PDB file of C-alpha atoms in Angstrom:
ATOM      1  CA  MET Y 190      91.700  82.603  75.972  1.00  0.00           C
ATOM      2  CA  ASN Y 191      88.188  83.005  74.510  1.00  0.00           C
ATOM      3  CA  TYR Y 192      87.113  80.477  72.065  1.00  0.00           C
ATOM      4  CA  PHE Y 193      83.946  78.761  70.873  1.00  0.00           C
ATOM      5  CA  PHE Y 194      82.999  75.114  70.274  1.00  0.00           C
ATOM      6  CA  GLU Y 195      81.708  74.126  66.808  1.00  0.00           C
ATOM      7  CA  GLU Y 196      79.221  71.245  66.826  1.00  0.00           C
ATOM      8  CA  ARG Y 197      79.447  70.111  63.202  1.00  0.00           C
ATOM      9  CA  GLN Y 198      76.839  67.861  61.633  1.00  0.00           C
ATOM     10  CA  ASN Y 199      78.421  67.219  58.349  1.00  0.00           C
ATOM     11  CA  LYS Y 200      80.858  64.321  57.966  1.00  0.00           C
ATOM     12  CA  ILE Y 201      82.930  66.205  55.408  1.00  0.00           C
ATOM     13  CA  GLN Y 202      83.138  69.928  54.866  1.00  0.00           C
ATOM     14  CA  ALA Y 203      85.522  71.301  52.292  1.00  0.00           C
ATOM     15  CA  PHE Y 204      86.131  74.798  50.913  1.00  0.00           C
ATOM     16  CA  THR Y 205      88.736  76.997  49.319  1.00  0.00           C
ATOM     17  CA  ALA Y 206      89.593  79.785  51.751  1.00  0.00           C
ATOM     18  CA  ASN Y 207      90.557  83.145  50.299  1.00  0.00           C
ATOM     19  CA  SER Y 208      91.647  84.355  53.756  1.00  0.00           C
ATOM     20  CA  MET Y 209      92.793  82.431  56.841  1.00  0.00           C
ATOM     21  CA  ASP Y 210      91.695  84.712  59.639  1.00  0.00           C
ATOM     22  CA  PHE Y 211      89.565  82.715  61.969  1.00  0.00           C
ATOM     23  CA  ASP Y 212      88.843  83.174  65.729  1.00  0.00           C
ATOM     24  CA  ALA Y 213      89.865  80.592  68.250  1.00  0.00           C
ATOM     25  CA  HIS Y 214      87.629  77.529  68.211  1.00  0.00           C
ATOM     26  CA  LEU Y 215      87.583  73.771  68.659  1.00  0.00           C
ATOM     27  CA  HIS Y 216      85.589  70.824  67.330  1.00  0.00           C
ATOM     28  CA  GLU Y 217      85.694  67.101  67.268  1.00  0.00           C
ATOM     29  CA  HIS Y 218      86.696  66.792  63.586  1.00  0.00           C
ATOM     30  CA  ILE Y 219      90.126  66.642  61.840  1.00  0.00           C
ATOM     31  CA  GLU Y 220      91.038  69.840  60.141  1.00  0.00           C
ATOM     32  CA  PHE Y 221      93.702  69.909  57.484  1.00  0.00           C
ATOM     33  CA  GLY Y 222      94.615  71.568  54.223  1.00  0.00           C
ATOM     34  CA  TYR Y 223      97.097  72.955  51.783  1.00  0.00           C
ATOM     35  CA  ILE Y 224      98.316  76.549  51.526  1.00  0.00           C
ATOM     36  CA  LEU Y 225      98.157  77.359  47.883  1.00  0.00           C
ATOM     37  CA  SER Y 226      99.520  80.962  48.188  1.00  0.00           C
ATOM     38  CA  GLY Y 227     100.452  83.610  50.625  1.00  0.00           C
ATOM     39  CA  SER Y 228     101.029  82.998  54.316  1.00  0.00           C
ATOM     40  CA  CYS Y 229      99.326  83.115  57.726  1.00  0.00           C
ATOM     41  CA  ASN Y 230      99.899  82.122  61.364  1.00  0.00           C
ATOM     42  CA  LEU Y 231      98.276  79.052  62.822  1.00  0.00           C
ATOM     43  CA  TYR Y 232      97.911  78.896  66.671  1.00  0.00           C
ATOM     44  CA  ILE Y 233      97.275  75.689  68.480  1.00  0.00           C
ATOM     45  CA  GLU Y 234      96.740  76.139  72.270  1.00  0.00           C
ATOM     46  CA  GLU Y 235      98.414  79.544  71.639  1.00  0.00           C
ATOM     47  CA  LYS Y 236     101.623  78.015  70.216  1.00  0.00           C
ATOM     48  CA  SER Y 237     102.379  79.815  66.915  1.00  0.00           C
ATOM     49  CA  HIS Y 238     103.136  78.010  63.679  1.00  0.00           C
ATOM     50  CA  LYS Y 239     103.971  79.841  60.353  1.00  0.00           C
ATOM     51  CA  LEU Y 240     102.102  78.578  57.385  1.00  0.00           C
ATOM     52  CA  SER Y 241     103.466  79.452  53.915  1.00  0.00           C
ATOM     53  CA  ALA Y 242     102.682  78.457  50.270  1.00  0.00           C
ATOM     54  CA  GLY Y 243     103.279  74.726  49.797  1.00  0.00           C
ATOM     55  CA  ASP Y 244     102.688  73.767  53.471  1.00  0.00           C
ATOM     56  CA  VAL Y 245     100.231  71.155  54.544  1.00  0.00           C
ATOM     57  CA  PHE Y 246      98.777  71.486  58.008  1.00  0.00           C
ATOM     58  CA  ILE Y 247      96.798  69.110  60.205  1.00  0.00           C
ATOM     59  CA  ILE Y 248      94.824  69.804  63.439  1.00  0.00           C
ATOM     60  CA  PHE Y 249      93.654  66.966  65.629  1.00  0.00           C
ATOM     61  CA  PRO Y 250      90.156  66.812  67.156  1.00  0.00           C
ATOM     62  CA  ASN Y 251      89.588  69.115  70.261  1.00  0.00           C
ATOM     63  CA  GLN Y 252      92.640  71.198  69.739  1.00  0.00           C
ATOM     64  CA  ILE Y 253      91.829  74.808  70.302  1.00  0.00           C
ATOM     65  CA  HIS Y 254      93.108  76.718  67.196  1.00  0.00           C
ATOM     66  CA  ARG Y 255      92.915  79.962  65.333  1.00  0.00           C
ATOM     67  CA  TYR Y 256      94.441  81.679  62.258  1.00  0.00           C
ATOM     68  CA  ASP Y 257      95.549  85.215  61.798  1.00  0.00           C
ATOM     69  CA  ASN Y 258      97.794  87.566  59.928  1.00  0.00           C
ATOM     70  CA  SER Y 259      96.570  86.221  56.642  1.00  0.00           C
ATOM     71  CA  GLN Y 260      98.715  87.662  53.880  1.00  0.00           C
ATOM     72  CA  ASN Y 261      97.092  87.102  50.438  1.00  0.00           C
ATOM     73  CA  THR Y 262      96.370  83.558  51.667  1.00  0.00           C
ATOM     74  CA  LYS Y 263      94.475  81.043  49.517  1.00  0.00           C
ATOM     75  CA  ALA Y 264      94.126  77.533  50.938  1.00  0.00           C
ATOM     76  CA  TYR Y 265      92.373  74.198  50.462  1.00  0.00           C
ATOM     77  CA  VAL Y 266      90.676  73.245  53.821  1.00  0.00           C
ATOM     78  CA  ILE Y 267      89.032  69.863  54.612  1.00  0.00           C
ATOM     79  CA  ILE Y 268      87.138  69.248  57.875  1.00  0.00           C
ATOM     80  CA  CYS Y 269      86.332  65.622  58.398  1.00  0.00           C
ATOM     81  CA  SER Y 270      84.635  63.462  61.056  1.00  0.00           C
ATOM     82  CA  VAL Y 271      86.884  61.038  62.922  1.00  0.00           C
ATOM     83  CA  ASP Y 272      84.117  58.374  62.440  1.00  0.00           C
ATOM     84  CA  LEU Y 273      84.955  58.244  58.751  1.00  0.00           C
ATOM     85  CA  LEU Y 274      88.625  57.442  59.480  1.00  0.00           C
ATOM     86  CA  SER Y 275      88.279  54.387  61.761  1.00  0.00           C
ATOM     87  CA  GLU Y 276      91.902  53.338  60.748  1.00  0.00           C
ATOM     88  CA  PHE Y 277      93.255  56.312  62.656  1.00  0.00           C
ATOM     89  CA  LYS Y 278      90.589  56.868  65.346  1.00  0.00           C
ATOM     90  CA  SER Y 279      92.714  55.623  68.246  1.00  0.00           C
ATOM     91  CA  THR Y 280      95.595  57.856  67.100  1.00  0.00           C
ATOM     92  CA  PHE Y 281      93.317  60.854  66.927  1.00  0.00           C
ATOM     93  CA  LEU Y 282      92.032  60.264  70.443  1.00  0.00           C
ATOM     94  CA  ASN Y 283      95.294  59.482  72.159  1.00  0.00           C
ATOM     95  CA  MET Y 284      98.097  61.207  70.286  1.00  0.00           C
ATOM     96  CA  LEU Y 285      98.988  64.716  69.102  1.00  0.00           C
ATOM     97  CA  PRO Y 286     101.323  65.930  66.353  1.00  0.00           C
ATOM     98  CA  GLN Y 287     104.484  67.499  67.697  1.00  0.00           C
ATOM     99  CA  SER Y 288     104.113  70.027  64.925  1.00  0.00           C
ATOM    100  CA  PRO Y 289     101.035  70.443  62.707  1.00  0.00           C
ATOM    101  CA  VAL Y 290     102.965  71.758  59.739  1.00  0.00           C
ATOM    102  CA  ILE Y 291     104.354  69.580  56.871  1.00  0.00           C
ATOM    103  CA  SER Y 292     106.658  71.733  54.695  1.00  0.00           C
ATOM    104  CA  GLU Y 293     108.609  69.140  52.641  1.00  0.00           C
ATOM    105  CA  ASN Y 294     107.568  66.764  49.852  1.00  0.00           C
ATOM    106  CA  THR Y 295     104.101  68.084  49.701  1.00  0.00           C
ATOM    107  CA  SER Y 296     103.730  68.525  45.869  1.00  0.00           C
ATOM    108  CA  TYR Y 297     102.334  65.045  45.363  1.00  0.00           C
ATOM    109  CA  MET Y 298      99.786  65.676  48.136  1.00  0.00           C
ATOM    110  CA  LEU Y 299      98.709  68.798  46.274  1.00  0.00           C
ATOM    111  CA  ARG Y 300      97.675  66.573  43.333  1.00  0.00           C
ATOM    112  CA  LEU Y 301      95.296  64.732  45.677  1.00  0.00           C
ATOM    113  CA  PHE Y 302      93.914  67.944  46.975  1.00  0.00           C
ATOM    114  CA  ASP Y 303      93.472  69.255  43.399  1.00  0.00           C
ATOM    115  CA  ILE Y 304      91.477  66.056  42.481  1.00  0.00           C
ATOM    116  CA  PHE Y 305      89.380  66.402  45.617  1.00  0.00           C
ATOM    117  CA  PHE Y 306      88.491  69.976  44.850  1.00  0.00           C
ATOM    118  CA  ASP Y 307      87.892  69.505  41.105  1.00  0.00           C
ATOM    119  CA  LYS Y 308      84.183  70.181  40.844  1.00  0.00           C
ATOM    120  CA  SER Y 309      84.083  68.699  37.367  1.00  0.00           C
ATOM    121  CA  ALA Y 310      85.165  65.334  38.701  1.00  0.00           C
ATOM    122  CA  GLY Y 311      81.839  64.915  40.619  1.00  0.00           C
ATOM    123  CA  LEU Y 312      83.441  62.614  43.158  1.00  0.00           C
ATOM    124  CA  PRO Y 313      81.047  60.368  45.107  1.00  0.00           C
ATOM    125  CA  PHE Y 314      81.226  60.395  48.861  1.00  0.00           C
ATOM    126  CA  GLU Y 315      83.180  57.136  48.926  1.00  0.00           C
ATOM    127  CA  ALA Y 316      85.832  58.554  46.651  1.00  0.00           C
ATOM    128  CA  GLN Y 317      86.102  61.727  48.771  1.00  0.00           C
ATOM    129  CA  ARG Y 318      86.625  59.534  51.782  1.00  0.00           C
ATOM    130  CA  GLY Y 319      89.240  57.544  49.939  1.00  0.00           C
ATOM    131  CA  ILE Y 320      91.227  60.695  49.038  1.00  0.00           C
ATOM    132  CA  ILE Y 321      91.051  61.935  52.668  1.00  0.00           C
ATOM    133  CA  LEU Y 322      92.225  58.608  53.928  1.00  0.00           C
ATOM    134  CA  ALA Y 323      95.109  58.735  51.500  1.00  0.00           C
ATOM    135  CA  LEU Y 324      96.003  62.228  52.463  1.00  0.00           C
ATOM    136  CA  ILE Y 325      95.870  61.417  56.226  1.00  0.00           C
ATOM    137  CA  GLY Y 326      97.976  58.352  55.712  1.00  0.00           C
ATOM    138  CA  ILE Y 327     100.603  60.322  53.927  1.00  0.00           C
ATOM    139  CA  SER Y 328     100.528  63.073  56.484  1.00  0.00           C
ATOM    140  CA  MET Y 329     101.158  60.517  59.297  1.00  0.00           C
ATOM    141  CA  GLN Y 330     104.416  59.592  57.614  1.00  0.00           C
ATOM    142  CA  HIS Y 331     105.638  63.203  57.838  1.00  0.00           C
ATOM    143  CA  ILE Y 332     104.675  64.153  61.431  1.00  0.00           C
ATOM    144  CA  THR Y 333     105.917  63.083  64.757  1.00  0.00           C
ATOM    145  CA  LEU Y 334     103.288  61.975  67.266  1.00  0.00           C
ATOM    146  CA  VAL Y 335     103.419  62.359  70.998  1.00  0.00           C
ATOM    147  CA  LYS Y 336     101.015  60.942  73.590  1.00  0.00           C
ATOM    148  CA  GLN Y 337      98.463  63.340  74.933  1.00  0.00           C
ATOM    149  CA  ASP Y 338      99.247  64.420  78.466  1.00  0.00           C
ATOM    150  CA  ARG Y 339      95.796  64.303  80.080  1.00  0.00           C
ATOM    151  CA  TYR Y 340      97.148  66.292  83.058  1.00  0.00           C
ATOM    152  CA  ASN Y 341      98.315  69.180  80.876  1.00  0.00           C
ATOM    153  CA  ILE Y 342      95.267  70.051  78.916  1.00  0.00           C
ATOM    154  CA  SER Y 343      92.171  72.017  79.680  1.00  0.00           C
ATOM    155  CA  THR Y 344      89.107  70.790  81.570  1.00  0.00           C
ATOM    156  CA  VAL Y 345      86.990  71.308  78.440  1.00  0.00           C
ATOM    157  CA  LYS Y 346      89.187  68.985  76.390  1.00  0.00           C
ATOM    158  CA  ASN Y 347      89.342  66.380  79.151  1.00  0.00           C
ATOM    159  CA  MET Y 348      85.508  66.433  79.395  1.00  0.00           C
ATOM    160  CA  LEU Y 349      85.218  65.907  75.659  1.00  0.00           C
ATOM    161  CA  ILE Y 350      87.730  63.148  75.593  1.00  0.00           C
ATOM    162  CA  PHE Y 351      85.988  61.318  78.421  1.00  0.00           C
ATOM    163  CA  CYS Y 352      82.571  61.832  76.819  1.00  0.00           C
ATOM    164  CA  ASN Y 353      83.728  60.712  73.412  1.00  0.00           C
ATOM    165  CA  SER Y 354      85.109  57.564  74.908  1.00  0.00           C
ATOM    166  CA  HIS Y 355      81.995  56.662  76.910  1.00  0.00           C
ATOM    167  CA  TYR Y 356      78.838  58.233  75.283  1.00  0.00           C
ATOM    168  CA  SER Y 357      77.502  54.869  74.118  1.00  0.00           C
ATOM    169  CA  GLU Y 358      77.572  53.733  77.786  1.00  0.00           C
ATOM    170  CA  PRO Y 359      75.067  54.710  80.500  1.00  0.00           C
ATOM    171  CA  ILE Y 360      77.131  57.790  81.351  1.00  0.00           C
ATOM    172  CA  THR Y 361      75.918  60.678  83.544  1.00  0.00           C
ATOM    173  CA  ILE Y 362      77.355  64.151  84.249  1.00  0.00           C
ATOM    174  CA  ASN Y 363      78.339  62.753  87.694  1.00  0.00           C
ATOM    175  CA  ASP Y 364      80.641  60.356  85.935  1.00  0.00           C
ATOM    176  CA  VAL Y 365      82.254  63.105  84.038  1.00  0.00           C
ATOM    177  CA  ALA Y 366      82.716  65.186  87.244  1.00  0.00           C
ATOM    178  CA  ASP Y 367      84.110  62.137  89.203  1.00  0.00           C
ATOM    179  CA  ASN Y 368      86.537  61.372  86.388  1.00  0.00           C
ATOM    180  CA  LEU Y 369      87.904  64.862  86.278  1.00  0.00           C
ATOM    181  CA  HIS Y 370      87.737  65.435  90.090  1.00  0.00           C
ATOM    182  CA  ILE Y 371      85.497  68.455  89.750  1.00  0.00           C
ATOM    183  CA  SER Y 372      82.039  69.199  91.128  1.00  0.00           C
ATOM    184  CA  ARG Y 373      78.877  68.312  89.246  1.00  0.00           C
ATOM    185  CA  SER Y 374      77.839  71.949  89.155  1.00  0.00           C
ATOM    186  CA  TYR Y 375      81.146  72.997  87.674  1.00  0.00           C
ATOM    187  CA  ALA Y 376      80.950  70.326  84.991  1.00  0.00           C
ATOM    188  CA  ALA Y 377      77.462  71.608  84.152  1.00  0.00           C
ATOM    189  CA  HIS Y 378      78.689  75.141  84.011  1.00  0.00           C
ATOM    190  CA  VAL Y 379      81.516  74.201  81.589  1.00  0.00           C
ATOM    191  CA  PHE Y 380      79.041  72.530  79.233  1.00  0.00           C
ATOM    192  CA  GLN Y 381      76.691  75.506  79.306  1.00  0.00           C
ATOM    193  CA  ASN Y 382      79.092  78.320  79.134  1.00  0.00           C
ATOM    194  CA  LYS Y 383      82.105  76.957  77.193  1.00  0.00           C
ATOM    195  CA  LEU Y 384      80.379  74.571  74.843  1.00  0.00           C
ATOM    196  CA  ASN Y 385      77.007  76.376  74.583  1.00  0.00           C
ATOM    197  CA  THR Y 386      75.072  73.261  75.202  1.00  0.00           C
ATOM    198  CA  SER Y 387      73.942  70.906  78.087  1.00  0.00           C
ATOM    199  CA  PHE Y 388      75.532  67.617  78.978  1.00  0.00           C
ATOM    200  CA  SER Y 389      72.423  65.693  77.950  1.00  0.00           C
ATOM    201  CA  GLN Y 390      72.075  67.488  74.616  1.00  0.00           C
ATOM    202  CA  TYR Y 391      75.783  66.879  73.858  1.00  0.00           C
ATOM    203  CA  ILE Y 392      75.602  63.097  74.675  1.00  0.00           C
ATOM    204  CA  ASN Y 393      72.290  62.645  72.986  1.00  0.00           C
ATOM    205  CA  ASN Y 394      73.716  64.300  69.756  1.00  0.00           C
ATOM    206  CA  LYS Y 395      76.599  61.956  69.836  1.00  0.00           C
ATOM    207  CA  ARG Y 396      74.356  58.891  70.315  1.00  0.00           C
ATOM    208  CA  VAL Y 397      72.010  59.940  67.524  1.00  0.00           C
ATOM    209  CA  GLU Y 398      74.963  60.350  65.184  1.00  0.00           C
ATOM    210  CA  LEU Y 399      76.157  56.910  66.043  1.00  0.00           C
ATOM    211  CA  ALA Y 400      72.700  55.510  65.556  1.00  0.00           C
ATOM    212  CA  CYS Y 401      72.508  57.090  62.052  1.00  0.00           C
ATOM    213  CA  ASP Y 402      75.743  55.354  61.084  1.00  0.00           C
ATOM    214  CA  ILE Y 403      74.284  52.052  62.316  1.00  0.00           C
ATOM    215  CA  LEU Y 404      70.949  52.566  60.593  1.00  0.00           C
ATOM    216  CA  LYS Y 405      72.738  53.485  57.330  1.00  0.00           C
ATOM    217  CA  ASN Y 406      75.495  50.915  57.275  1.00  0.00           C
ATOM    218  CA  THR Y 407      74.333  47.783  59.189  1.00  0.00           C
ATOM    219  CA  HIS Y 408      71.399  45.459  59.260  1.00  0.00           C
ATOM    220  CA  MET Y 409      70.766  46.028  62.931  1.00  0.00           C
ATOM    221  CA  SER Y 410      67.117  46.516  63.934  1.00  0.00           C
ATOM    222  CA  VAL Y 411      65.935  49.900  65.147  1.00  0.00           C
ATOM    223  CA  THR Y 412      65.859  48.490  68.668  1.00  0.00           C
ATOM    224  CA  GLN Y 413      69.377  47.098  68.468  1.00  0.00           C
ATOM    225  CA  ALA Y 414      70.580  50.465  67.147  1.00  0.00           C
ATOM    226  CA  ALA Y 415      69.034  52.230  70.019  1.00  0.00           C
ATOM    227  CA  PHE Y 416      70.800  50.187  72.692  1.00  0.00           C
ATOM    228  CA  ALA Y 417      74.065  49.978  70.763  1.00  0.00           C
ATOM    229  CA  SER Y 418      74.231  53.787  70.585  1.00  0.00           C
ATOM    230  CA  GLY Y 419      73.644  54.204  74.342  1.00  0.00           C
ATOM    231  CA  PHE Y 420      70.014  54.751  74.738  1.00  0.00           C
ATOM    232  CA  SER Y 421      68.299  53.096  77.772  1.00  0.00           C
ATOM    233  CA  SER Y 422      64.889  52.582  76.057  1.00  0.00           C
ATOM    234  CA  LEU Y 423      63.367  52.394  72.646  1.00  0.00           C
ATOM    235  CA  ARG Y 424      60.865  55.144  73.585  1.00  0.00           C
ATOM    236  CA  THR Y 425      63.626  57.622  74.601  1.00  0.00           C
ATOM    237  CA  PHE Y 426      65.578  56.735  71.432  1.00  0.00           C
ATOM    238  CA  ASN Y 427      62.659  57.422  69.120  1.00  0.00           C
ATOM    239  CA  ARG Y 428      61.787  60.694  70.825  1.00  0.00           C
ATOM    240  CA  THR Y 429      65.325  62.000  70.933  1.00  0.00           C
ATOM    241  CA  PHE Y 430      66.035  60.853  67.324  1.00  0.00           C
ATOM    242  CA  ALA Y 431      63.017  62.642  66.087  1.00  0.00           C
ATOM    243  CA  LYS Y 432      63.979  65.859  68.015  1.00  0.00           C
ATOM    244  CA  PHE Y 433      67.447  65.910  66.329  1.00  0.00           C
ATOM    245  CA  LYS Y 434      66.644  64.522  62.873  1.00  0.00           C
ATOM    246  CA  GLY Y 435      63.033  65.516  62.377  1.00  0.00           C
ATOM    247  CA  CYS Y 436      62.005  61.991  61.436  1.00  0.00           C
ATOM    248  CA  THR Y 437      61.790  58.596  62.958  1.00  0.00           C
ATOM    249  CA  PRO Y 438      64.641  56.045  62.842  1.00  0.00           C
ATOM    250  CA  ARG Y 439      62.690  53.884  60.405  1.00  0.00           C
ATOM    251  CA  GLU Y 440      62.122  56.893  58.107  1.00  0.00           C
ATOM    252  CA  TYR Y 441      65.826  57.826  58.272  1.00  0.00           C
ATOM    253  CA  ARG Y 442      66.814  54.289  57.329  1.00  0.00           C
ATOM    254  CA  MET Y 443      64.452  54.161  54.421  1.00  0.00           C
ATOM    255  CA  THR Y 444      65.875  57.380  53.003  1.00  0.00           C
ATOM    256  CA  ASN Y 445      69.593  56.890  53.857  1.00  0.00           C
ATOM    257  CA  ALA Y 446      70.308  53.268  54.052  1.00  0.00           C
ATOM    258  CA  SER Y 447      73.431  52.098  52.198  1.00  0.00           C
ATOM    259  CA  SER Y 448      72.921  50.043  49.087  1.00  0.00           C
ATOM    260  CA  LYS Y 449      75.990  47.887  50.054  1.00  0.00           C
TER     261      LYS Y 449
END
């Protein structure tokens, strides 16, 4: 199967889709939504699921998925970083839904979606997160979770799972290769040709995003943030941070620090 990896920078992306025809892809975010009208097919790892008006759907991180056969489909779609949902992070990393479709008792969930997508409400970020948390919590009551079988999923997903669990540690591509029992050259090939990035760029991006969260939401010093996010030296941290964010860590904190 041909698919592409989406490296998303926004913590929350939400849109109303007027068609649900999307090529196969994967990303590290939660993707969920509500079918307002029409129907389409959702494929996860090539297993087909029918989506119809009134259905809620939820896709866990790193699941290869696509949509097709959109028939007059209109849908609310929310794509959200796992980091915003710490209450469920372990679940997202270790479990999978037996079925991604919720077809019953979704009318009250629609009310939450309507509030979220009501532009006149002008919801602040914290309120958006609150509604997402409520929707995910309700969804968890309506799906059956099964433990991920690490021996029955693709090399790409295993690599991402391992990297996401260890990127704040002094990890190397050799560690990834050893963990998956593959050669270093093959691991590098997967990153370059399947994920369109290098191992170091992928890990550094994850570390910079973690550092951003630390700088925005804690009182850690820049040096502490550097080491907590996995960088081996302050100099490397400053250089890499500026490359990804276009500013220094201190400048980023001054502009983005939480008022809490």
